[in-house]
mmCIF file of C-alpha atoms in Angstrom:
data_model
loop_
_atom_site.group_PDB
_atom_site.id
_atom_site.type_symbol
_atom_site.label_atom_id
_atom_site.label_comp_id
_atom_site.label_asym_id
_atom_site.label_seq_id
_atom_site.Cartn_x
_atom_site.Cartn_y
_atom_site.Cartn_z
ATOM 1 C CA UNK C 1 13.195 55.507 -10.968
ATOM 2 C CA UNK C 2 9.601 55.183 -12.097
ATOM 3 C CA UNK C 3 7.360 54.894 -9.037
ATOM 4 C CA UNK C 4 3.919 55.529 -10.532
ATOM 5 C CA UNK C 5 2.214 53.345 -13.132
ATOM 6 C CA UNK C 6 -0.954 52.937 -15.118
ATOM 7 C CA UNK C 7 -2.361 49.759 -13.606
ATOM 8 C CA UNK C 8 -5.110 47.263 -14.311
ATOM 9 C CA UNK C 9 -6.790 45.029 -11.752
ATOM 10 C CA UNK C 10 -8.077 41.975 -13.622
ATOM 11 C CA UNK C 11 -10.931 39.724 -12.521
ATOM 12 C CA UNK C 12 -13.235 37.013 -13.785
ATOM 13 C CA UNK C 13 -15.651 38.387 -16.428
ATOM 14 C CA UNK C 14 -18.795 39.679 -14.752
ATOM 15 C CA UNK C 15 -17.128 40.586 -11.439
ATOM 16 C CA UNK C 16 -15.990 44.033 -12.589
ATOM 17 C CA UNK C 17 -18.587 46.022 -10.544
ATOM 18 C CA UNK C 18 -17.606 44.178 -7.363
ATOM 19 C CA UNK C 19 -13.899 44.772 -8.001
ATOM 20 C CA UNK C 20 -14.609 48.442 -8.741
ATOM 21 C CA UNK C 21 -16.376 48.679 -5.382
ATOM 22 C CA UNK C 22 -13.420 47.064 -3.615
ATOM 23 C CA UNK C 23 -10.981 49.505 -5.196
ATOM 24 C CA UNK C 24 -13.197 52.426 -4.200
ATOM 25 C CA UNK C 25 -12.933 51.161 -0.625
ATOM 26 C CA UNK C 26 -9.153 51.513 -0.957
ATOM 27 C CA UNK C 27 -9.567 55.090 -2.162
ATOM 28 C CA UNK C 28 -9.001 54.268 -5.844
ATOM 29 C CA UNK C 29 -10.941 56.196 -8.470
ATOM 30 C CA UNK C 30 -10.701 53.572 -11.191
ATOM 31 C CA UNK C 31 -12.408 53.105 -14.546
ATOM 32 C CA UNK C 32 -14.434 49.925 -14.935
ATOM 33 C CA UNK C 33 -13.594 48.104 -18.172
ATOM 34 C CA UNK C 34 -14.236 44.673 -19.608
ATOM 35 C CA UNK C 35 -12.246 42.190 -17.557
ATOM 36 C CA UNK C 36 -11.248 44.540 -14.743
ATOM 37 C CA UNK C 37 -10.626 48.092 -13.564
ATOM 38 C CA UNK C 38 -7.995 50.538 -14.827
ATOM 39 C CA UNK C 39 -6.396 53.004 -12.417
ATOM 40 C CA UNK C 40 -3.159 54.848 -11.697
ATOM 41 C CA UNK C 41 -1.046 53.914 -8.713
ATOM 42 C CA UNK C 42 2.221 54.474 -6.936
ATOM 43 C CA UNK C 43 4.042 51.637 -5.208
ATOM 44 C CA UNK C 44 2.296 51.897 -1.792
ATOM 45 C CA UNK C 45 -1.130 51.644 -3.436
ATOM 46 C CA UNK C 46 -0.002 48.698 -5.557
ATOM 47 C CA UNK C 47 1.077 46.973 -2.349
ATOM 48 C CA UNK C 48 -2.323 47.639 -0.760
ATOM 49 C CA UNK C 49 -4.170 46.320 -3.806
ATOM 50 C CA UNK C 50 -2.157 43.110 -3.907
ATOM 51 C CA UNK C 51 -2.732 42.630 -0.173
ATOM 52 C CA UNK C 52 -6.396 43.597 0.241
ATOM 53 C CA UNK C 53 -8.288 42.895 -2.998
ATOM 54 C CA UNK C 54 -10.467 39.797 -2.747
ATOM 55 C CA UNK C 55 -12.129 39.621 -6.181
ATOM 56 C CA UNK C 56 -9.072 40.407 -8.337
ATOM 57 C CA UNK C 57 -7.062 37.691 -10.049
ATOM 58 C CA UNK C 58 -4.122 39.909 -11.032
ATOM 59 C CA UNK C 59 -2.855 43.466 -10.626
ATOM 60 C CA UNK C 60 -0.913 44.411 -13.733
ATOM 61 C CA UNK C 61 1.486 47.310 -14.178
ATOM 62 C CA UNK C 62 1.382 48.793 -17.685
ATOM 63 C CA UNK C 63 5.075 49.242 -18.437
ATOM 64 C CA UNK C 64 4.915 50.343 -22.057
ATOM 65 C CA UNK C 65 2.668 50.669 -25.090
ATOM 66 C CA UNK C 66 3.863 51.390 -28.626
ATOM 67 C CA UNK C 67 2.975 50.692 -32.271
ATOM 68 C CA UNK C 68 4.864 47.713 -33.688
ATOM 69 C CA UNK C 69 4.636 45.814 -36.983
ATOM 70 C CA UNK C 70 7.721 43.582 -36.981
ATOM 71 C CA UNK C 71 9.722 41.377 -34.626
ATOM 72 C CA UNK C 72 12.925 43.351 -35.139
ATOM 73 C CA UNK C 73 11.096 46.546 -34.237
ATOM 74 C CA UNK C 74 9.714 44.838 -31.142
ATOM 75 C CA UNK C 75 13.154 43.781 -29.893
ATOM 76 C CA UNK C 76 14.642 47.199 -30.588
ATOM 77 C CA UNK C 77 11.893 49.092 -28.749
ATOM 78 C CA UNK C 78 11.779 46.607 -25.877
ATOM 79 C CA UNK C 79 15.561 46.862 -25.449
ATOM 80 C CA UNK C 80 15.185 50.593 -24.818
ATOM 81 C CA UNK C 81 12.963 50.082 -21.772
ATOM 82 C CA UNK C 82 14.418 50.482 -18.244
ATOM 83 C CA UNK C 83 14.185 46.829 -17.251
ATOM 84 C CA UNK C 84 16.676 47.246 -14.395
ATOM 85 C CA UNK C 85 14.142 49.517 -12.653
ATOM 86 C CA UNK C 86 11.461 46.862 -12.795
ATOM 87 C CA UNK C 87 13.035 43.398 -12.677
ATOM 88 C CA UNK C 88 15.539 41.631 -10.434
ATOM 89 C CA UNK C 89 18.390 39.688 -12.051
ATOM 90 C CA UNK C 90 18.066 36.860 -9.500
ATOM 91 C CA UNK C 91 14.347 36.242 -10.119
ATOM 92 C CA UNK C 92 13.073 33.984 -12.895
ATOM 93 C CA UNK C 93 11.279 35.598 -15.820
ATOM 94 C CA UNK C 94 8.217 34.199 -17.581
ATOM 95 C CA UNK C 95 7.109 35.974 -20.787
ATOM 96 C CA UNK C 96 3.697 35.167 -22.224
ATOM 97 C CA UNK C 97 2.384 36.720 -25.427
ATOM 98 C CA UNK C 98 -0.996 37.047 -27.134
ATOM 99 C CA UNK C 99 -1.652 38.511 -30.570
ATOM 100 C CA UNK C 100 -4.801 39.587 -32.361
ATOM 101 C CA UNK C 101 -5.334 41.460 -35.613
ATOM 102 C CA UNK C 102 -1.614 42.263 -35.879
ATOM 103 C CA UNK C 103 1.182 41.750 -38.416
ATOM 104 C CA UNK C 104 3.182 40.269 -35.556
ATOM 105 C CA UNK C 105 1.363 37.021 -34.898
ATOM 106 C CA UNK C 106 3.869 34.366 -33.772
ATOM 107 C CA UNK C 107 3.554 34.325 -29.967
ATOM 108 C CA UNK C 108 6.649 32.181 -29.453
ATOM 109 C CA UNK C 109 8.770 34.610 -31.460
ATOM 110 C CA UNK C 110 7.334 37.558 -29.505
ATOM 111 C CA UNK C 111 8.279 35.907 -26.210
ATOM 112 C CA UNK C 112 11.783 35.163 -27.488
ATOM 113 C CA UNK C 113 12.419 38.715 -28.715
ATOM 114 C CA UNK C 114 11.239 40.326 -25.476
ATOM 115 C CA UNK C 115 13.369 37.858 -23.512
ATOM 116 C CA UNK C 116 16.348 38.854 -25.652
ATOM 117 C CA UNK C 117 15.704 42.523 -24.898
ATOM 118 C CA UNK C 118 15.623 41.857 -21.150
ATOM 119 C CA UNK C 119 18.818 39.779 -21.355
ATOM 120 C CA UNK C 120 20.550 42.617 -23.192
ATOM 121 C CA UNK C 121 19.622 45.021 -20.392
ATOM 122 C CA UNK C 122 21.137 42.767 -17.712
ATOM 123 C CA UNK C 123 24.021 41.444 -19.773
ATOM 124 C CA UNK C 124 22.731 37.884 -19.418
ATOM 125 C CA UNK C 125 19.536 35.877 -19.534
ATOM 126 C CA UNK C 126 17.440 35.848 -16.378
ATOM 127 C CA UNK C 127 16.745 32.495 -14.687
ATOM 128 C CA UNK C 128 14.136 30.308 -16.353
ATOM 129 C CA UNK C 129 10.823 29.920 -14.547
ATOM 130 C CA UNK C 130 10.196 26.482 -13.018
ATOM 131 C CA UNK C 131 7.021 24.650 -13.941
ATOM 132 C CA UNK C 132 6.346 23.634 -10.338
ATOM 133 C CA UNK C 133 6.033 27.276 -9.286
ATOM 134 C CA UNK C 134 8.236 26.749 -6.235
ATOM 135 C CA UNK C 135 10.422 29.781 -6.958
ATOM 136 C CA UNK C 136 9.150 33.381 -7.330
ATOM 137 C CA UNK C 137 8.696 34.393 -10.935
ATOM 138 C CA UNK C 138 8.289 37.752 -12.640
ATOM 139 C CA UNK C 139 5.387 37.328 -15.049
ATOM 140 C CA UNK C 140 5.541 39.576 -18.099
ATOM 141 C CA UNK C 141 2.517 39.798 -20.426
ATOM 142 C CA UNK C 142 3.042 41.029 -23.997
ATOM 143 C CA UNK C 143 -0.178 41.750 -25.864
ATOM 144 C CA UNK C 144 -0.470 42.664 -29.530
ATOM 145 C CA UNK C 145 -3.735 44.098 -30.801
ATOM 146 C CA UNK C 146 -4.155 45.955 -34.085
ATOM 147 C CA UNK C 147 -0.377 46.421 -34.397
ATOM 148 C CA UNK C 148 -0.059 47.976 -30.944
ATOM 149 C CA UNK C 149 2.123 46.244 -28.349
ATOM 150 C CA UNK C 150 1.315 46.532 -24.652
ATOM 151 C CA UNK C 151 3.774 45.178 -22.078
ATOM 152 C CA UNK C 152 2.509 44.533 -18.550
ATOM 153 C CA UNK C 153 4.099 43.156 -15.391
ATOM 154 C CA UNK C 154 2.207 41.220 -12.717
ATOM 155 C CA UNK C 155 2.511 42.780 -9.268
ATOM 156 C CA UNK C 156 2.558 39.341 -7.636
ATOM 157 C CA UNK C 157 4.290 36.098 -8.540
ATOM 158 C CA UNK C 158 1.087 34.028 -8.226
ATOM 159 C CA UNK C 159 -2.554 34.817 -9.096
ATOM 160 C CA UNK C 160 -4.377 36.676 -6.342
ATOM 161 C CA UNK C 161 -7.172 34.110 -6.083
ATOM 162 C CA UNK C 162 -4.623 31.618 -4.736
ATOM 163 C CA UNK C 163 -4.776 32.673 -1.100
ATOM 164 C CA UNK C 164 -2.364 30.016 0.142
ATOM 165 C CA UNK C 165 -4.666 28.240 2.576
ATOM 166 C CA UNK C 166 -6.374 25.709 0.322
ATOM 167 C CA UNK C 167 -3.781 22.962 0.146
ATOM 168 C CA UNK C 168 -6.425 20.356 0.961
ATOM 169 C CA UNK C 169 -9.137 20.124 -1.655
ATOM 170 C CA UNK C 170 -12.534 18.507 -2.088
ATOM 171 C CA UNK C 171 -14.719 17.587 -5.026
ATOM 172 C CA UNK C 172 -15.512 20.565 -7.338
ATOM 173 C CA UNK C 173 -13.548 23.203 -5.327
ATOM 174 C CA UNK C 174 -14.707 26.805 -5.587
ATOM 175 C CA UNK C 175 -12.206 29.516 -6.511
ATOM 176 C CA UNK C 176 -11.449 31.851 -3.634
ATOM 177 C CA UNK C 177 -12.139 35.035 -5.615
ATOM 178 C CA UNK C 178 -15.544 33.717 -6.692
ATOM 179 C CA UNK C 179 -16.465 32.850 -3.099
ATOM 180 C CA UNK C 180 -15.390 36.359 -2.095
ATOM 181 C CA UNK C 181 -17.502 37.810 -4.914
ATOM 182 C CA UNK C 182 -20.540 35.816 -3.771
ATOM 183 C CA UNK C 183 -20.231 37.370 -0.307
ATOM 184 C CA UNK C 184 -19.687 40.901 -1.605
ATOM 185 C CA UNK C 185 -22.630 40.601 -3.996
ATOM 186 C CA UNK C 186 -24.775 39.528 -1.029
ATOM 187 C CA UNK C 187 -23.452 42.548 0.918
ATOM 188 C CA UNK C 188 -22.274 40.253 3.690
ATOM 189 C CA UNK C 189 -21.247 42.339 6.666
ATOM 190 C CA UNK C 190 -18.849 41.493 9.511
ATOM 191 C CA UNK C 191 -20.966 40.690 12.527
ATOM 192 C CA UNK C 192 -23.560 38.811 10.461
ATOM 193 C CA UNK C 193 -24.171 35.088 10.971
ATOM 194 C CA UNK C 194 -23.446 32.827 8.004
ATOM 195 C CA UNK C 195 -24.393 29.267 7.103
ATOM 196 C CA UNK C 196 -22.982 27.123 4.291
ATOM 197 C CA UNK C 197 -24.580 23.647 4.261
ATOM 198 C CA UNK C 198 -22.532 22.482 1.234
ATOM 199 C CA UNK C 199 -19.139 23.716 2.382
ATOM 200 C CA UNK C 200 -16.860 21.322 0.477
ATOM 201 C CA UNK C 201 -13.298 22.504 1.122
ATOM 202 C CA UNK C 202 -14.673 25.439 3.142
ATOM 203 C CA UNK C 203 -13.894 28.287 0.768
ATOM 204 C CA UNK C 204 -17.053 30.361 1.319
ATOM 205 C CA UNK C 205 -16.883 30.016 5.112
ATOM 206 C CA UNK C 206 -13.157 30.811 5.184
ATOM 207 C CA UNK C 207 -13.582 33.903 3.010
ATOM 208 C CA UNK C 208 -16.478 35.016 5.219
ATOM 209 C CA UNK C 209 -14.376 34.526 8.343
ATOM 210 C CA UNK C 210 -11.630 36.641 6.813
ATOM 211 C CA UNK C 211 -14.137 39.441 6.249
ATOM 212 C CA UNK C 212 -15.584 38.954 9.726
ATOM 213 C CA UNK C 213 -12.142 39.274 11.331
ATOM 214 C CA UNK C 214 -10.936 42.106 9.069
ATOM 215 C CA UNK C 215 -8.102 40.025 7.592
ATOM 216 C CA UNK C 216 -6.482 40.849 4.219
ATOM 217 C CA UNK C 217 -7.032 38.184 1.530
ATOM 218 C CA UNK C 218 -3.306 38.252 0.697
ATOM 219 C CA UNK C 219 -2.116 37.627 4.254
ATOM 220 C CA UNK C 220 -0.548 34.227 3.477
ATOM 221 C CA UNK C 221 1.174 35.211 0.238
ATOM 222 C CA UNK C 222 4.607 36.824 -0.086
ATOM 223 C CA UNK C 223 4.366 40.638 -0.191
ATOM 224 C CA UNK C 224 3.313 42.116 -3.548
ATOM 225 C CA UNK C 225 6.249 43.390 -5.648
ATOM 226 C CA UNK C 226 8.740 41.556 -3.395
ATOM 227 C CA UNK C 227 10.028 39.622 -6.408
ATOM 228 C CA UNK C 228 10.584 42.863 -8.361
ATOM 229 C CA UNK C 229 13.045 45.747 -8.198
ATOM 230 C CA UNK C 230 10.074 48.003 -7.385
ATOM 231 C CA UNK C 231 9.611 46.604 -3.881
ATOM 232 C CA UNK C 232 9.674 49.181 -1.092
ATOM 233 C CA UNK C 233 10.211 47.512 2.287
ATOM 234 C CA UNK C 234 9.249 50.586 4.290
ATOM 235 C CA UNK C 235 5.989 51.032 2.392
ATOM 236 C CA UNK C 236 5.219 47.349 2.828
ATOM 237 C CA UNK C 237 5.670 47.533 6.594
ATOM 238 C CA UNK C 238 3.053 50.278 6.684
ATOM 239 C CA UNK C 239 0.627 48.298 4.524
ATOM 240 C CA UNK C 240 1.151 45.087 6.502
ATOM 241 C CA UNK C 241 0.427 46.956 9.736
ATOM 242 C CA UNK C 242 -3.000 48.139 8.531
ATOM 243 C CA UNK C 243 -5.958 46.776 10.469
ATOM 244 C CA UNK C 244 -9.679 47.044 9.821
ATOM 245 C CA UNK C 245 -12.078 47.745 12.641
ATOM 246 C CA UNK C 246 -14.787 45.070 12.805
ATOM 247 C CA UNK C 247 -17.771 44.509 15.121
ATOM 248 C CA UNK C 248 -17.929 41.551 17.516
ATOM 249 C CA UNK C 249 -17.855 38.274 15.603
ATOM 250 C CA UNK C 250 -21.002 36.385 14.661
ATOM 251 C CA UNK C 251 -21.255 32.587 14.278
ATOM 252 C CA UNK C 252 -20.280 30.903 11.004
ATOM 253 C CA UNK C 253 -21.605 27.377 10.494
ATOM 254 C CA UNK C 254 -20.274 25.173 7.690
ATOM 255 C CA UNK C 255 -21.220 21.573 6.981
ATOM 256 C CA UNK C 256 -20.957 18.859 4.363
ATOM 257 C CA UNK C 257 -22.070 15.248 4.186
ATOM 258 C CA UNK C 258 -18.565 14.188 3.070
ATOM 259 C CA UNK C 259 -16.341 13.640 6.131
ATOM 260 C CA UNK C 260 -13.224 13.959 3.963
ATOM 261 C CA UNK C 261 -14.365 17.334 2.680
ATOM 262 C CA UNK C 262 -15.004 18.578 6.224
ATOM 263 C CA UNK C 263 -11.562 17.409 7.332
ATOM 264 C CA UNK C 264 -10.032 19.274 4.400
ATOM 265 C CA UNK C 265 -12.083 22.373 5.241
ATOM 266 C CA UNK C 266 -10.889 22.320 8.845
ATOM 267 C CA UNK C 267 -7.268 22.031 7.702
ATOM 268 C CA UNK C 268 -7.738 24.902 5.256
ATOM 269 C CA UNK C 269 -9.324 27.051 7.964
ATOM 270 C CA UNK C 270 -6.392 26.335 10.272
ATOM 271 C CA UNK C 271 -3.932 27.513 7.608
ATOM 272 C CA UNK C 272 -6.066 30.583 6.964
ATOM 273 C CA UNK C 273 -5.972 31.468 10.671
ATOM 274 C CA UNK C 274 -9.775 31.463 11.022
ATOM 275 C CA UNK C 275 -10.526 27.989 12.428
ATOM 276 C CA UNK C 276 -11.858 29.369 15.720
ATOM 277 C CA UNK C 277 -14.408 31.509 13.862
ATOM 278 C CA UNK C 278 -16.083 28.575 12.069
ATOM 279 C CA UNK C 279 -18.069 25.622 13.405
ATOM 280 C CA UNK C 280 -17.692 22.657 11.047
ATOM 281 C CA UNK C 281 -20.137 19.738 11.061
ATOM 282 C CA UNK C 282 -20.258 16.497 9.087
ATOM 283 C CA UNK C 283 -23.894 16.212 8.097
ATOM 284 C CA UNK C 284 -26.274 16.149 5.164
ATOM 285 C CA UNK C 285 -27.665 19.623 4.619
ATOM 286 C CA UNK C 286 -31.045 18.634 6.083
ATOM 287 C CA UNK C 287 -29.237 17.625 9.290
ATOM 288 C CA UNK C 288 -27.251 20.859 9.540
ATOM 289 C CA UNK C 289 -28.301 22.063 13.031
ATOM 290 C CA UNK C 290 -29.698 25.452 12.004
ATOM 291 C CA UNK C 291 -31.674 23.925 9.119
ATOM 292 C CA UNK C 292 -32.805 20.831 11.029
ATOM 293 C CA UNK C 293 -34.047 22.972 13.922
ATOM 294 C CA UNK C 294 -34.532 26.548 12.649
ATOM 295 C CA UNK C 295 -35.355 27.741 16.167
ATOM 296 C CA UNK C 296 -31.715 27.196 17.137
ATOM 297 C CA UNK C 297 -30.403 29.465 14.366
ATOM 298 C CA UNK C 298 -29.577 33.151 14.909
ATOM 299 C CA UNK C 299 -32.509 35.484 14.194
ATOM 300 C CA UNK C 300 -30.802 36.873 11.107
ATOM 301 C CA UNK C 301 -27.954 36.005 8.808
ATOM 302 C CA UNK C 302 -26.883 34.900 5.346
ATOM 303 C CA UNK C 303 -27.129 31.403 3.913
ATOM 304 C CA UNK C 304 -24.470 31.315 1.183
ATOM 305 C CA UNK C 305 -23.591 28.174 -0.733
ATOM 306 C CA UNK C 306 -22.496 26.505 -3.931
ATOM 307 C CA UNK C 307 -25.004 23.635 -4.147
ATOM 308 C CA UNK C 308 -24.184 20.423 -6.034
ATOM 309 C CA UNK C 309 -24.770 20.424 -9.784
ATOM 310 C CA UNK C 310 -24.696 17.587 -12.271
ATOM 311 C CA UNK C 311 -21.743 18.440 -14.509
ATOM 312 C CA UNK C 312 -19.022 18.027 -11.875
ATOM 313 C CA UNK C 313 -20.613 15.992 -9.085
ATOM 314 C CA UNK C 314 -21.887 13.087 -11.146
ATOM 315 C CA UNK C 315 -24.106 12.470 -14.120
ATOM 316 C CA UNK C 316 -27.431 10.741 -13.947
ATOM 317 C CA UNK C 317 -28.377 12.166 -10.553
ATOM 318 C CA UNK C 318 -31.722 13.925 -10.240
ATOM 319 C CA UNK C 319 -30.918 16.944 -8.093
ATOM 320 C CA UNK C 320 -34.354 18.565 -8.334
ATOM 321 C CA UNK C 321 -35.610 17.139 -5.012
ATOM 322 C CA UNK C 322 -32.441 18.362 -3.293
ATOM 323 C CA UNK C 323 -32.985 21.928 -4.520
ATOM 324 C CA UNK C 324 -36.663 21.832 -3.599
ATOM 325 C CA UNK C 325 -35.797 20.682 -0.091
ATOM 326 C CA UNK C 326 -33.057 23.318 0.141
ATOM 327 C CA UNK C 327 -35.626 26.011 -0.652
ATOM 328 C CA UNK C 328 -38.108 24.677 1.906
ATOM 329 C CA UNK C 329 -35.533 24.359 4.706
ATOM 330 C CA UNK C 330 -33.986 27.741 3.940
ATOM 331 C CA UNK C 331 -37.376 29.478 3.996
ATOM 332 C CA UNK C 332 -37.951 28.162 7.523
ATOM 333 C CA UNK C 333 -35.024 30.243 8.825
ATOM 334 C CA UNK C 334 -37.353 33.247 8.792
ATOM 335 C CA UNK C 335 -37.507 36.806 7.411
ATOM 336 C CA UNK C 336 -34.290 37.924 9.069
ATOM 337 C CA UNK C 337 -32.296 35.727 6.736
ATOM 338 C CA UNK C 338 -31.039 36.222 3.200
ATOM 339 C CA UNK C 339 -29.838 33.610 0.731
ATOM 340 C CA UNK C 340 -26.999 33.735 -1.811
ATOM 341 C CA UNK C 341 -26.663 30.860 -4.268
ATOM 342 C CA UNK C 342 -24.058 30.184 -6.893
ATOM 343 C CA UNK C 343 -26.253 28.686 -9.612
ATOM 344 C CA UNK C 344 -24.856 26.577 -12.430
ATOM 345 C CA UNK C 345 -28.273 25.503 -13.710
ATOM 346 C CA UNK C 346 -31.203 27.979 -13.697
ATOM 347 C CA UNK C 347 -33.671 25.096 -13.842
ATOM 348 C CA UNK C 348 -32.355 23.722 -10.564
ATOM 349 C CA UNK C 349 -32.356 27.181 -8.953
ATOM 350 C CA UNK C 350 -36.041 27.543 -9.853
ATOM 351 C CA UNK C 351 -36.777 24.367 -7.947
ATOM 352 C CA UNK C 352 -35.993 26.120 -4.650
ATOM 353 C CA UNK C 353 -39.173 28.165 -5.000
ATOM 354 C CA UNK C 354 -37.331 31.163 -3.505
ATOM 355 C CA UNK C 355 -37.623 34.647 -4.934
ATOM 356 C CA UNK C 356 -34.123 35.129 -6.305
ATOM 357 C CA UNK C 357 -32.624 37.942 -8.350
ATOM 358 C CA UNK C 358 -29.558 37.839 -10.588
ATOM 359 C CA UNK C 359 -26.600 39.849 -9.272
ATOM 360 C CA UNK C 360 -23.803 38.850 -11.637
ATOM 361 C CA UNK C 361 -22.751 36.064 -13.970
ATOM 362 C CA UNK C 362 -19.327 34.647 -14.771
ATOM 363 C CA UNK C 363 -17.659 31.323 -15.528
ATOM 364 C CA UNK C 364 -16.194 28.742 -13.178
ATOM 365 C CA UNK C 365 -14.392 25.633 -14.314
ATOM 366 C CA UNK C 366 -15.382 26.421 -17.883
ATOM 367 C CA UNK C 367 -19.098 26.543 -17.023
ATOM 368 C CA UNK C 368 -21.413 29.557 -16.721
ATOM 369 C CA UNK C 369 -22.443 30.432 -13.157
ATOM 370 C CA UNK C 370 -24.790 33.052 -11.755
ATOM 371 C CA UNK C 371 -24.938 34.672 -8.325
ATOM 372 C CA UNK C 372 -28.570 34.698 -7.146
ATOM 373 C CA UNK C 373 -29.745 36.597 -4.076
ATOM 374 C CA UNK C 374 -32.978 36.517 -2.135
ATOM 375 C CA UNK C 375 -34.538 37.882 1.044
ATOM 376 C CA UNK C 376 -36.494 35.305 3.024
ATOM 377 C CA UNK C 377 -39.953 36.161 4.188
ATOM 378 C CA UNK C 378 -40.962 37.582 0.809
ATOM 379 C CA UNK C 379 -43.411 35.802 -1.443
ATOM 380 C CA UNK C 380 -41.862 32.786 -3.110
ATOM 381 C CA UNK C 381 -41.499 32.821 -6.870
ATOM 382 C CA UNK C 382 -39.449 31.137 -9.508
ATOM 383 C CA UNK C 383 -36.405 32.994 -10.892
ATOM 384 C CA UNK C 384 -36.503 34.148 -14.473
ATOM 385 C CA UNK C 385 -35.083 31.985 -17.234
ATOM 386 C CA UNK C 386 -32.153 34.380 -17.392
ATOM 387 C CA UNK C 387 -31.073 33.355 -13.916
#
């Protein structure tokens, strides 16, 4: 049975350097590419990646790659693959196809032919995936580009950014992998205080608490590969038993003016197993205790947040005074503090008056966003227009 695969850890565009750094921390010598990092892995490493990666959205196993110019050729070549080594007959199968610059262009027909090939291998069709996602599903990606077919299998049955704790939402929720990326870009370290005065559903604070406590991002999901024939229970027990040594915990303060959002954040933190590591407060950001009275804040730390922006919070609101006040209050924390902002509008970010540098850019909810970092205590300046 095949136990080693070419693999690809996919992420949001622009997060590739952060994902590459994460993989290096797992001992993976990967190659950074557009949209992710390519590497080679055996089953135990695939289990570790699915369990520990925080910025990845998927870990894909490259099952096969071959030239193909016709649907009949596709079905014939796909039927010759060892599907019984990879898939389970009792698990639903979802086939999704994309085509570009190829003679084979009908995605629906591609999905049907590959499904036929899998059914031939098992002597019957596999169960059909449910739209509600309640049952585990093997997700098969078939990609045609320039008459070359690549077939990949997702190592998990759900995207990795879905941690499993955010059942309660708030307005404009932040994806978990993007919150994780914000913290990694800021080089947030366990043992460092953190403040999020616009916490919403609590994603940034919860991801920070996970890092602070040395918890794997995939701790609430089913084990990677469990829905596939590749699963190795013994290897998984070893991966699940891994622990990271962390320094004594530092305080994490999260607040929001919306009482409903704070209630949702508390519930999410409870599910994530980090509620005791976070102090939640219902307050406008100017009334957040550390910002209202900077002398009560720790001497050093990271202020990390996703401030409100007009497209998703409400049109017609002038947010410039809010950003200016955010910059003034943040600067009062002192030179031991750093700031990490997720900026949707460079013009608003400039209103903070903080000296901010661009770390990475991606998209969130269909909109461009930029991670901006700054060290307090330096001369204030407006970010560049490219921020």
